[in-house]
Coordinates of C-alpha atoms in Angstrom, one line a residue:
M1 CA -27.7 0.3 25.5
T2 CA -27.0 -3.3 24.8
T3 CA -24.0 -3.9 22.5
G4 CA -25.0 -4.9 19.0
T5 CA -28.6 -3.6 19.0
G6 CA -28.0 -0.3 17.2
G7 CA -28.7 3.3 18.2
P8 CA -26.2 6.1 19.1
V9 CA -22.9 5.3 20.7
A10 CA -20.8 7.2 23.3
S11 CA -18.6 10.0 22.0
F12 CA -14.9 10.7 22.7
S13 CA -14.0 11.3 26.4
V14 CA -11.2 13.6 27.7
W15 CA -8.9 10.6 28.1
D16 CA -9.5 9.5 24.5
Y17 CA -8.3 13.0 23.3
V18 CA -5.3 12.8 25.6
V19 CA -4.2 9.4 24.2
F20 CA -5.0 10.4 20.6
V21 CA -3.0 13.6 20.8
G22 CA -0.2 12.0 22.8
T23 CA 0.2 9.3 20.1
V24 CA 0.3 11.8 17.2
L25 CA 2.8 14.0 19.1
G26 CA 4.9 10.9 19.9
A27 CA 5.1 10.1 16.2
A28 CA 6.1 13.7 15.4
G29 CA 8.6 13.6 18.2
I30 CA 10.4 10.6 16.7
G31 CA 10.7 12.5 13.4
L32 CA 12.1 15.5 15.2
F33 CA 14.5 13.3 17.3
Q34 CA 15.9 11.7 14.1
A35 CA 16.3 15.2 12.6
I36 CA 18.2 16.5 15.6
R37 CA 20.3 13.3 15.9
G38 CA 21.3 13.4 12.2
G39 CA 21.5 17.2 12.2
K40 CA 25.2 17.2 11.2
N41 CA 24.7 15.0 8.2
T42 CA 22.2 16.8 5.9
S43 CA 23.3 15.4 2.5
S44 CA 20.6 14.5 0.0
D45 CA 21.6 10.8 0.2
E46 CA 21.1 10.9 4.0
F47 CA 17.7 12.7 3.6
L48 CA 16.3 10.5 0.9
L49 CA 17.9 7.1 1.6
G50 CA 18.8 7.2 5.3
G51 CA 22.5 7.2 4.2
R52 CA 22.0 3.6 2.9
Q53 CA 22.6 2.5 6.5
M54 CA 19.3 0.9 7.5
T55 CA 19.0 -2.8 8.5
A56 CA 16.3 -5.3 7.6
V57 CA 13.9 -5.3 10.5
P58 CA 13.0 -1.6 10.8
V59 CA 12.8 -1.3 7.0
A60 CA 10.5 -4.4 6.9
M61 CA 8.2 -2.9 9.6
S62 CA 8.2 0.4 7.6
L63 CA 7.3 -1.4 4.4
T64 CA 4.4 -3.0 6.2
A65 CA 3.3 0.1 8.0
S66 CA 3.2 2.2 4.8
F67 CA 0.9 -0.4 3.2
M68 CA -1.2 -0.4 6.4
S69 CA -2.7 3.0 5.8
G70 CA -5.9 4.2 7.5
I71 CA -7.6 2.7 4.4
T72 CA -6.5 -0.8 5.5
V73 CA -7.3 -0.2 9.2
I74 CA -10.8 1.0 8.4
G75 CA -11.5 -0.6 5.0
T76 CA -10.4 -4.2 5.5
P77 CA -12.6 -5.0 8.5
A78 CA -15.6 -3.5 6.8
E79 CA -14.7 -5.6 3.7
A80 CA -14.7 -8.8 5.8
Y81 CA -17.9 -7.8 7.6
R82 CA -19.8 -7.3 4.3
F83 CA -18.2 -9.8 1.9
G84 CA -16.7 -12.5 4.1
A85 CA -13.1 -13.6 4.8
A86 CA -12.0 -14.0 1.1
F87 CA -9.6 -11.1 1.7
W88 CA -7.5 -13.5 3.7
I89 CA -6.4 -15.1 0.5
F90 CA -4.3 -12.0 -0.2
G91 CA -1.8 -13.8 2.1
I92 CA -0.8 -16.0 -0.9
S93 CA -0.5 -12.8 -3.1
Y94 CA 1.8 -11.2 -0.5
A95 CA 4.1 -14.3 -0.7
I96 CA 4.2 -14.3 -4.5
M97 CA 4.8 -10.5 -4.5
S98 CA 7.7 -10.8 -2.0
I99 CA 9.5 -13.4 -4.0
I100 CA 9.1 -11.5 -7.3
T101 CA 10.3 -8.3 -5.8
A102 CA 13.2 -9.7 -3.7
E103 CA 14.6 -12.0 -6.4
I104 CA 14.1 -10.0 -9.6
F105 CA 13.8 -6.3 -8.9
V106 CA 15.9 -5.7 -5.8
P107 CA 19.2 -7.1 -7.2
L108 CA 18.8 -5.0 -10.3
F109 CA 18.1 -1.7 -8.6
Y110 CA 20.7 -2.4 -5.9
R111 CA 23.4 -3.1 -8.6
L112 CA 22.6 0.1 -10.4
G113 CA 22.8 2.1 -7.2
I114 CA 19.8 4.4 -8.1
T115 CA 17.8 6.8 -5.9
S116 CA 14.8 7.2 -8.1
T117 CA 13.3 4.0 -9.6
Y118 CA 12.7 5.9 -12.8
E119 CA 16.4 6.4 -13.4
Y120 CA 16.3 2.9 -14.7
L121 CA 13.8 3.9 -17.5
E122 CA 16.3 6.5 -18.8
M123 CA 19.2 4.0 -18.6
R124 CA 17.2 1.4 -20.5
F125 CA 15.1 3.5 -22.8
N126 CA 15.4 7.3 -23.0
K127 CA 14.8 10.5 -21.1
L128 CA 11.2 11.0 -22.4
I129 CA 10.0 7.6 -21.0
R130 CA 11.7 8.5 -17.7
V131 CA 9.8 11.8 -17.5
I132 CA 6.5 10.2 -18.4
G133 CA 7.0 7.4 -15.8
T134 CA 7.8 9.9 -13.1
T135 CA 4.8 12.0 -14.0
M136 CA 2.5 9.0 -13.8
Y137 CA 3.9 8.1 -10.4
I138 CA 3.4 11.6 -9.1
I139 CA -0.2 11.8 -10.2
Q140 CA -1.0 8.3 -8.8
T141 CA 0.7 8.9 -5.5
A142 CA -0.9 12.4 -5.0
L143 CA -4.4 10.9 -5.7
Y144 CA -3.8 7.9 -3.5
T145 CA -2.4 10.0 -0.7
G146 CA -5.4 12.3 -0.8
M147 CA -7.6 9.3 -0.4
V148 CA -5.5 8.1 2.5
I149 CA -5.9 11.4 4.3
Y150 CA -9.6 11.6 3.6
A151 CA -10.6 8.1 4.6
P152 CA -9.9 8.1 8.3
A153 CA -10.7 11.8 8.6
L154 CA -14.3 11.0 7.3
A155 CA -14.7 8.1 9.7
L156 CA -13.3 10.0 12.7
N157 CA -15.5 13.0 11.9
Q158 CA -18.6 10.9 11.9
I159 CA -17.8 9.1 15.2
T160 CA -15.8 11.6 17.2
G161 CA -17.3 14.8 16.0
L162 CA -13.9 16.2 15.1
N163 CA -14.1 18.7 12.3
L164 CA -13.4 16.9 9.0
W165 CA -11.3 19.6 7.3
G166 CA -9.6 20.4 10.5
V167 CA -8.5 16.7 10.8
L168 CA -7.3 16.7 7.2
V169 CA -5.2 19.8 7.4
A170 CA -3.7 18.7 10.8
T171 CA -2.7 15.3 9.3
G172 CA -1.0 17.0 6.4
V173 CA 0.8 19.5 8.6
V174 CA 2.2 16.8 11.1
C175 CA 3.5 14.8 8.1
I176 CA 5.1 17.9 6.5
V177 CA 6.9 18.7 9.8
Y178 CA 8.6 15.4 10.3
C179 CA 9.2 14.7 6.6
T180 CA 10.8 18.2 6.1
L181 CA 13.1 17.9 9.1
G182 CA 13.9 14.2 9.4
G183 CA 13.9 12.7 5.9
L184 CA 13.7 9.0 5.3
K185 CA 15.2 7.9 8.7
A186 CA 12.5 9.8 10.5
V187 CA 9.8 8.2 8.2
I188 CA 11.1 4.7 8.8
W189 CA 11.4 4.9 12.6
T190 CA 8.1 6.7 12.9
D191 CA 6.5 3.8 10.9
V192 CA 7.9 1.3 13.3
F193 CA 6.2 3.1 16.2
Q194 CA 2.9 3.4 14.3
M195 CA 3.0 -0.2 13.2
V196 CA 2.9 -1.3 16.9
I197 CA 0.0 1.2 17.7
M198 CA -2.0 -0.2 14.7
L199 CA -1.6 -3.8 15.7
A200 CA -2.5 -2.9 19.3
G201 CA -5.7 -1.3 18.0
F202 CA -6.8 -4.5 16.2
V203 CA -5.9 -6.7 19.2
A204 CA -8.1 -4.5 21.5
V205 CA -11.1 -4.9 19.2
I206 CA -10.7 -8.6 18.9
A207 CA -10.1 -9.2 22.6
R208 CA -13.0 -7.1 23.7
G209 CA -15.3 -8.6 21.1
A210 CA -14.3 -12.1 22.3
V211 CA -15.2 -11.2 25.9
I212 CA -18.6 -9.8 24.9
Q213 CA -19.5 -12.7 22.6
G214 CA -18.2 -15.5 24.9
G215 CA -14.9 -16.5 23.2
L216 CA -13.3 -16.7 19.8
G217 CA -15.0 -20.0 19.1
K218 CA -18.4 -18.3 19.3
I219 CA -17.3 -15.5 16.8
W220 CA -16.0 -18.2 14.4
D221 CA -19.3 -20.1 14.7
D222 CA -21.4 -17.0 14.1
C223 CA -19.4 -16.2 11.0
Y224 CA -19.7 -19.8 9.7
Q225 CA -23.5 -19.6 10.2
G226 CA -23.6 -16.3 8.4
G227 CA -21.6 -17.5 5.4
R228 CA -18.6 -15.3 6.1
L229 CA -16.1 -18.2 6.0
N230 CA -16.8 -19.4 2.5
M231 CA -13.4 -18.0 1.2
F232 CA -12.5 -20.3 -1.6
D233 CA -14.6 -19.5 -4.7
F234 CA -12.8 -21.2 -7.6
D235 CA -15.1 -19.7 -10.3
P236 CA -12.7 -18.5 -13.1
D237 CA -15.2 -15.7 -14.2
P238 CA -13.0 -12.5 -14.4
L239 CA -16.0 -10.3 -13.8
K240 CA -16.5 -11.6 -10.2
R241 CA -15.1 -9.1 -7.7
H242 CA -13.2 -11.5 -5.4
T243 CA -12.6 -15.1 -6.3
F244 CA -9.5 -17.3 -5.5
W245 CA -8.2 -16.5 -9.0
T246 CA -8.8 -12.8 -9.0
I247 CA -7.0 -12.4 -5.6
V248 CA -4.1 -14.8 -6.3
V249 CA -3.4 -13.9 -9.9
G250 CA -4.7 -10.3 -10.2
G251 CA -3.8 -9.5 -6.6
S252 CA -0.2 -10.8 -6.9
V253 CA 0.5 -8.7 -10.0
M254 CA -1.1 -5.6 -8.4
W255 CA 0.9 -5.9 -5.1
A256 CA 4.1 -6.7 -7.2
S257 CA 3.6 -3.4 -9.0
I258 CA 3.3 -1.6 -5.6
Y259 CA 6.3 -3.2 -4.0
S260 CA 8.7 -3.6 -6.9
I261 CA 8.5 -0.3 -8.8
N262 CA 6.7 2.1 -6.5
Q263 CA 9.2 4.7 -5.3
S264 CA 7.8 4.8 -1.8
Q265 CA 8.6 1.1 -1.3
V266 CA 11.8 0.9 -3.4
Q267 CA 13.3 3.8 -1.6
R268 CA 13.0 1.9 1.7
Y269 CA 14.8 -1.3 0.7
I270 CA 17.6 0.4 -1.3
S271 CA 18.3 2.3 2.0
C272 CA 19.5 -1.1 3.4
K273 CA 23.3 -1.4 3.9
T274 CA 23.7 -4.7 1.9
L275 CA 21.8 -6.6 -0.8
T276 CA 21.1 -9.4 1.7
Q277 CA 19.5 -7.0 4.2
A278 CA 17.4 -5.5 1.4
K279 CA 16.1 -9.0 0.4
L280 CA 15.6 -10.0 4.0
S281 CA 13.5 -6.9 4.7
L282 CA 11.0 -8.0 2.0
Y283 CA 10.6 -11.5 3.5
V284 CA 10.2 -10.1 7.0
N285 CA 7.7 -7.6 5.6
M286 CA 5.8 -10.5 4.1
I287 CA 5.3 -11.9 7.6
G288 CA 4.2 -8.5 8.8
L289 CA 1.6 -8.3 6.0
W290 CA 0.2 -11.7 7.0
V291 CA -0.2 -10.7 10.6
T292 CA -1.8 -7.4 9.6
V293 CA -4.3 -8.8 7.2
S294 CA -5.2 -11.6 9.6
L295 CA -5.9 -9.2 12.4
A296 CA -7.8 -6.8 10.1
V297 CA -10.0 -9.6 8.7
F298 CA -10.6 -11.1 12.1
S299 CA -11.6 -7.7 13.4
G300 CA -14.2 -7.6 10.6
L301 CA -15.5 -11.1 11.6
T302 CA -15.7 -10.0 15.2
M303 CA -17.8 -7.0 14.0
Y304 CA -20.1 -9.4 12.1
S305 CA -20.6 -11.6 15.2
I306 CA -21.6 -8.6 17.3
Y307 CA -23.9 -7.0 14.6
K308 CA -25.3 -10.1 13.0
N309 CA -28.8 -9.2 14.1
C310 CA -28.6 -5.5 13.7
D311 CA -26.5 -4.0 10.8
P312 CA -25.6 -0.4 11.8
L313 CA -25.6 0.8 8.1
T314 CA -29.1 -0.5 7.3
N315 CA -30.3 0.7 10.7
G316 CA -29.0 4.2 9.8
D317 CA -26.5 4.4 12.7
V318 CA -23.6 5.1 10.3
G319 CA -23.6 6.7 6.8
A320 CA -21.0 4.6 5.0
L321 CA -19.4 1.2 5.1
D322 CA -16.1 2.7 6.1
Q323 CA -17.5 4.1 9.3
L324 CA -18.5 0.6 10.7
L325 CA -15.2 0.0 12.5
P326 CA -15.0 3.3 14.3
Y327 CA -18.7 2.8 15.3
L328 CA -17.9 -0.6 16.7
V329 CA -14.9 0.8 18.7
M330 CA -17.1 3.5 20.3
D331 CA -19.8 0.8 21.0
I332 CA -17.7 -1.8 22.7
L333 CA -14.6 0.1 24.0
A334 CA -16.1 3.3 25.3
A335 CA -16.3 1.9 28.8
Y336 CA -12.4 1.9 28.9
P337 CA -11.3 5.5 28.8
G338 CA -8.4 6.0 26.4
V339 CA -8.8 2.8 24.5
P340 CA -11.1 4.3 21.7
G341 CA -8.5 7.1 21.6
L342 CA -5.8 4.5 21.0
F343 CA -7.8 2.9 18.2
V344 CA -8.5 6.2 16.5
A345 CA -4.8 6.9 16.9
A346 CA -4.1 3.5 15.2
A347 CA -6.2 4.5 12.1
Y348 CA -4.6 7.9 12.2
S349 CA -1.1 6.4 12.5
G350 CA -1.7 4.4 9.4
T351 CA -2.5 7.6 7.6
L352 CA 0.5 9.4 8.9
S353 CA 3.0 6.7 7.9
T354 CA 1.6 6.5 4.3
V355 CA 1.4 10.2 3.8
S356 CA 4.9 10.8 5.1
S357 CA 6.4 8.0 3.0
S358 CA 4.5 9.4 -0.1
I359 CA 5.8 12.9 0.5
N360 CA 9.4 11.6 1.0
A361 CA 9.2 9.6 -2.2
L362 CA 7.6 12.4 -4.2
V363 CA 10.5 14.7 -3.1
A364 CA 13.0 12.0 -4.2
V365 CA 11.6 11.5 -7.7
T366 CA 11.2 15.3 -8.3
V367 CA 14.7 16.1 -7.2
E368 CA 16.3 13.2 -9.1
D369 CA 14.2 13.2 -12.3
F370 CA 13.3 16.9 -12.8
I371 CA 15.7 19.2 -10.9
R372 CA 19.2 17.5 -10.9
P373 CA 19.2 16.9 -14.7
V374 CA 18.5 20.6 -15.3
Y375 CA 20.6 22.2 -12.5
K376 CA 23.7 20.0 -12.4
N377 CA 25.9 22.2 -10.1
L378 CA 23.7 22.5 -7.0
T379 CA 25.5 22.4 -3.7
D380 CA 24.4 20.0 -1.0
K381 CA 23.0 22.9 1.0
Q382 CA 20.8 24.0 -1.9
V383 CA 19.6 20.5 -2.4
T384 CA 18.7 20.2 1.3
W385 CA 16.6 23.4 1.2
M386 CA 15.0 22.2 -2.0
N387 CA 14.1 18.8 -0.3
M388 CA 12.5 20.7 2.5
G389 CA 10.6 23.1 0.3
L390 CA 9.3 20.3 -1.9
S391 CA 8.1 18.4 1.2
V392 CA 5.9 21.3 2.2
F393 CA 4.6 21.7 -1.4
F394 CA 3.7 18.0 -1.8
G395 CA 2.1 17.9 1.7
F396 CA -0.3 20.7 0.7
L397 CA -0.9 19.1 -2.7
C398 CA -2.0 15.9 -1.0
I399 CA -4.4 17.8 1.3
G400 CA -5.9 19.3 -1.9
M401 CA -6.2 15.8 -3.4
A402 CA -8.2 14.7 -0.3
A403 CA -11.1 16.9 -1.7
I404 CA -11.1 14.9 -4.9
A405 CA -11.0 11.6 -2.9
S406 CA -14.2 12.8 -1.1
L407 CA -16.1 12.2 -4.4
M408 CA -15.1 8.5 -4.8
G409 CA -16.9 5.4 -3.5
S410 CA -15.6 2.6 -1.2
I411 CA -12.1 3.7 -0.2
L412 CA -10.4 0.3 -0.1
Q413 CA -11.5 -0.6 -3.7
A414 CA -10.9 2.9 -5.1
A415 CA -7.4 3.0 -3.7
L416 CA -6.4 -0.4 -5.1
S417 CA -8.1 0.5 -8.5
I418 CA -5.9 3.6 -8.8
F419 CA -2.8 1.5 -8.2
G420 CA -4.0 -1.0 -10.8
M421 CA -4.8 1.6 -13.5
I422 CA -1.4 3.4 -13.3
S423 CA 1.0 0.9 -11.9
G424 CA 0.0 -1.9 -14.3
P425 CA 1.3 -0.3 -17.5
L426 CA 4.4 0.9 -15.6
L427 CA 5.1 -2.6 -14.4
G428 CA 4.8 -3.9 -18.0
L429 CA 7.3 -1.3 -19.1
Y430 CA 9.9 -2.4 -16.5
L431 CA 9.4 -6.1 -17.3
L432 CA 9.7 -5.3 -21.0
G433 CA 13.1 -3.5 -20.3
M434 CA 14.4 -6.1 -17.9
F435 CA 13.7 -9.3 -19.8
W436 CA 13.7 -8.5 -23.5
R437 CA 16.8 -7.1 -25.1
T438 CA 14.9 -6.5 -28.4
A439 CA 12.5 -4.0 -26.7
N440 CA 13.4 -0.4 -27.8
S441 CA 12.2 3.0 -26.7
T442 CA 9.6 3.3 -29.5
G443 CA 8.0 0.0 -28.4
G444 CA 8.2 0.8 -24.7
L445 CA 6.5 4.2 -25.2
T446 CA 3.8 2.9 -27.4
G447 CA 3.1 -0.1 -25.1
L448 CA 2.9 2.2 -22.1
I449 CA 0.5 4.6 -23.7
V450 CA -1.8 1.9 -25.1
G451 CA -1.7 0.0 -21.7
L452 CA -2.6 3.2 -19.8
V453 CA -5.4 4.2 -22.2
I454 CA -7.0 0.7 -21.8
T455 CA -6.7 0.5 -18.0
L456 CA -8.1 4.1 -17.6
W457 CA -11.0 3.2 -19.9
V458 CA -12.0 0.2 -17.9
G459 CA -11.2 1.8 -14.5
I460 CA -13.1 5.0 -15.1
G461 CA -16.0 3.1 -16.7
A462 CA -16.2 0.9 -13.6
Q463 CA -16.4 4.0 -11.4
I464 CA -19.2 5.5 -13.5
Y465 CA -21.1 2.2 -13.9
P466 CA -20.3 0.1 -10.8
P467 CA -20.8 -3.7 -11.1
L468 CA -24.1 -5.1 -10.0
A469 CA -24.6 -7.2 -6.8
D470 CA -24.4 -10.5 -8.7
K471 CA -20.7 -9.7 -9.5
T472 CA -19.7 -8.2 -6.1
N473 CA -21.5 -10.9 -4.0
P474 CA -22.4 -9.0 -0.8
L475 CA -23.5 -11.4 1.9
P476 CA -26.9 -11.2 3.7
I477 CA -27.3 -8.9 6.8
S478 CA -30.2 -8.5 9.3
V479 CA -31.8 -5.8 11.3
A480 CA -34.1 -8.2 13.2
G481 CA -32.4 -7.5 16.5
C482 CA -32.3 -3.7 16.3
N483 CA -34.0 -1.6 19.0
R484 CA -35.7 0.5 16.4
T485 CA -36.8 -2.1 13.9
E486 CA -40.4 -1.1 14.2
D487 CA -39.7 2.3 12.5
L488 CA -37.9 0.7 9.6
N489 CA -39.6 -0.8 6.5
Y490 CA -36.9 -3.4 6.0
T491 CA -37.3 -7.2 5.7
T492 CA -35.5 -9.4 8.2
L493 CA -32.6 -10.1 5.7
A494 CA -32.1 -6.7 4.1
P495 CA -30.9 -7.3 0.6
W496 CA -28.0 -5.0 0.1
T497 CA -27.9 -3.0 -3.1
S498 CA -27.3 0.7 -3.1
A499 CA -25.0 0.7 0.0
V500 CA -22.4 -1.7 -1.5
T501 CA -21.9 0.5 -4.6
L502 CA -21.6 3.8 -2.8
T503 CA -21.6 5.5 -6.2
P504 CA -25.3 6.0 -7.4
L505 CA -26.2 3.7 -10.3
P506 CA -27.0 5.5 -13.5
D507 CA -30.5 4.5 -14.9
N508 CA -29.5 3.5 -18.4
R509 CA -26.5 1.2 -18.3
P510 CA -24.6 0.7 -21.7
A511 CA -23.9 -2.7 -23.0
L512 CA -20.3 -2.6 -21.9
A513 CA -21.4 -1.9 -18.2
D514 CA -22.1 -5.5 -17.5
S515 CA -19.1 -7.0 -19.3
W516 CA -16.0 -4.8 -19.9
Y517 CA -16.7 -2.3 -17.0
S518 CA -17.5 -5.2 -14.6
L519 CA -14.0 -6.6 -14.8
S520 CA -12.8 -7.3 -11.3
Y521 CA -10.7 -4.3 -10.1
L522 CA -7.9 -6.7 -9.2
Y523 CA -7.4 -7.5 -12.9
F524 CA -6.8 -3.8 -13.9
C525 CA -3.1 -4.1 -13.2
L526 CA -2.6 -7.5 -14.9
L527 CA -4.5 -6.1 -18.0
G528 CA -2.2 -3.0 -18.1
T529 CA 0.9 -5.1 -17.7
L530 CA 0.0 -7.6 -20.4
V531 CA -1.1 -5.0 -22.9
T532 CA 2.1 -2.9 -22.4
V533 CA 4.4 -6.0 -22.8
I534 CA 2.6 -7.4 -25.9
V535 CA 2.2 -4.0 -27.7
G536 CA 5.8 -3.1 -26.7
L537 CA 7.3 -6.3 -28.2
V538 CA 5.3 -6.0 -31.4
V539 CA 6.1 -2.4 -32.0
S540 CA 9.8 -3.0 -31.1
A541 CA 10.0 -5.8 -33.7
I542 CA 8.5 -3.6 -36.4
T543 CA 10.7 -0.6 -35.6
G544 CA 14.0 -2.5 -35.6
G545 CA 14.4 -3.5 -32.0
C546 CA 16.7 -6.4 -33.0
K547 CA 19.2 -4.0 -34.6
Q548 CA 19.9 -1.8 -31.6
E549 CA 23.4 -1.1 -30.3
K550 CA 24.6 -3.5 -27.6
L551 CA 23.2 -2.6 -24.1
S552 CA 25.0 -3.1 -20.8
S553 CA 24.2 -6.4 -19.2
D554 CA 23.7 -4.6 -15.8
L555 CA 20.3 -3.4 -17.2
F556 CA 18.9 -6.9 -17.4
V557 CA 17.9 -9.6 -15.0
R558 CA 20.8 -12.1 -14.6
R559 CA 20.5 -15.7 -13.8
S560 CA 22.7 -15.1 -10.7
D561 CA 20.1 -12.6 -9.4
L562 CA 17.3 -15.2 -9.2
F563 CA 16.8 -17.2 -6.0
C564 CA 20.2 -16.5 -4.5
A565 CA 19.8 -14.6 -1.3
G566 CA 23.2 -13.0 -1.3
C567 CA 24.9 -16.4 -1.7
G568 CA 26.6 -16.4 -5.1
K569 CA 29.8 -14.8 -6.1
D570 CA 28.1 -12.9 -8.9
S571 CA 25.8 -11.1 -6.6
E572 CA 28.6 -10.2 -4.2
A573 CA 30.7 -8.9 -7.2
S574 CA 27.8 -6.9 -8.5
E575 CA 27.5 -4.6 -5.5
P576 CA 31.0 -3.3 -4.9
E577 CA 30.0 0.3 -5.7
I578 CA 27.4 0.4 -3.0
N579 CA 29.4 -1.5 -0.4
E580 CA 32.4 0.8 -1.0
K581 CA 30.1 3.8 -0.6
A582 CA 28.7 2.3 2.6
E583 CA 32.0 1.2 4.2
S584 CA 33.4 4.7 4.6
E585 CA 30.2 5.6 6.6
L586 CA 30.0 2.4 8.7
K587 CA 32.5 3.6 11.2
K588 CA 30.3 6.7 11.9
G589 CA 27.2 4.7 12.5
S590 CA 26.4 2.5 15.4
N591 CA 25.9 -0.5 13.1
N592 CA 28.8 -3.0 12.9
A593 CA 28.6 -4.6 9.4
G594 CA 30.5 -7.7 10.5
F595 CA 28.1 -8.3 13.4
Q596 CA 25.1 -7.6 11.3
D597 CA 25.9 -10.0 8.6
S598 CA 26.9 -12.8 11.0
Q599 CA 23.7 -12.1 12.9
F600 CA 21.6 -12.7 9.8
N601 CA 23.7 -15.6 8.4
I602 CA 21.4 -18.3 9.8
V603 CA 18.3 -16.4 8.4
E604 CA 20.0 -16.1 5.0
K605 CA 20.6 -19.8 4.9
D606 CA 16.9 -20.5 5.8
V607 CA 15.7 -18.0 3.2
E608 CA 18.0 -19.6 0.6
K609 CA 16.6 -23.0 1.4
V610 CA 13.0 -21.7 1.2
T611 CA 13.6 -19.9 -2.1
K612 CA 15.3 -22.9 -3.6
M613 CA 12.3 -25.0 -2.7

């Protein structure tokens, strides 16, 4: 069969299974190694925060890998294939997000020395708001993690013939094993290994595609001719799915909500040994995100170049948009035994890293926010057993959530929508607490509830009544070059309607469907944040926010926190508690603090210059 002309593709060979299983076992092995190496130190701080002894680079790679779930590996190239390279503009969003998180949130969380992000909500507002915040996080993370497990399992099931539910349960079990035994250190080092595997998978697709098509220039030219490179749409219409403004404004706020207050991410950078390392990890992570999104989008453009005359979805070769990349891999790489196995392992590694970090974070918030406040006299040994038991419980809960995820449409968009709907109001609550001294707990709670109701209304409405093609802007595709075109009743340029919105369109669309429910999914988070802050400030003013007793200045963003990468005296003075805690342990570890800081001195100065600019 000629590549790019449709029809069935090769299936997994024995070598593919060997490479795939070897990679997964390698990941689990790293987790077990960390568990055995750190066996003597089983304290809760060690399990949940790596003993606060991590350095910037592994943490940065872990931050990137946990964002690079199987959804990204499989969903982003399909997005670029279908809608063009606009997804690349997220590079700007990642930069804005990194600056906001590193300069506003990290100093504050680091100064307070917290384990659960939601401890801040109790310090600033009250216990009730902390419990509500934690509960929202647990629901969001369990749903998202279910989707992360389901997405690659579905694609792998279609292409490799592996049993769908078998793959789902196996994923959950592997994650449970190394989360339960190794804690955060196992998660971070496993992520580093998986990050390398994922990037290798993308490079293999691009390199082989370039050989088949006759060079990267030919791929670029095909995409230009097919309209895939028209990235910059400056239309301010908030209903259009991806424009420059929805991605830069809406995307920045959405990613800021994921990196600055999401326990899975915060837990990583507060595991760094100094504030400087924590900030640095976010800037290194930003470069990792750029590399990742560039390779993912270029893989999608390579796929378009190969299938420009025969779209596998319209031709009936695959059943969903998210199966395009695995189909391409089996089409172009099957001649190299073991390479498709490596790629499938890449998608799978993305899933493992996200699921394991989610389980570890869910355990951290449950122990810190629900169990410790009630049972204050638990011994370290009891807490350790509880951490392990909860890892198993949340692992199986996420497998259960995968069943719910199977009912949702395009996975990339559905996943980001979930973050927008729930993280938006939470981000608004944190900003309200950090910047406005007049905000009180009544205002915060009211703002959070109103923000959540509004984002859920628009988000669920958009799921039931998906936006029409004029708002999503799918690009034309062709089946003119397919081997089986004669049996199909399609025109040369098949206009894409039903397959973009994988949820079936209801017949009678209400008036709100083409206005309110068509709001770009990237604006859900911004909407929730703004509503929460505005309602919170108004209600606080009415309920006597100005007359509250004086609150500690540690709970607010200080001028010295901003754009000062570990350079000012204030930021040094503000972290004695954590540095003291770390110093006693430094002698045990292999990390020499003096060497580490001098090693990063040059980088700190560069970061300082950049941030000042």
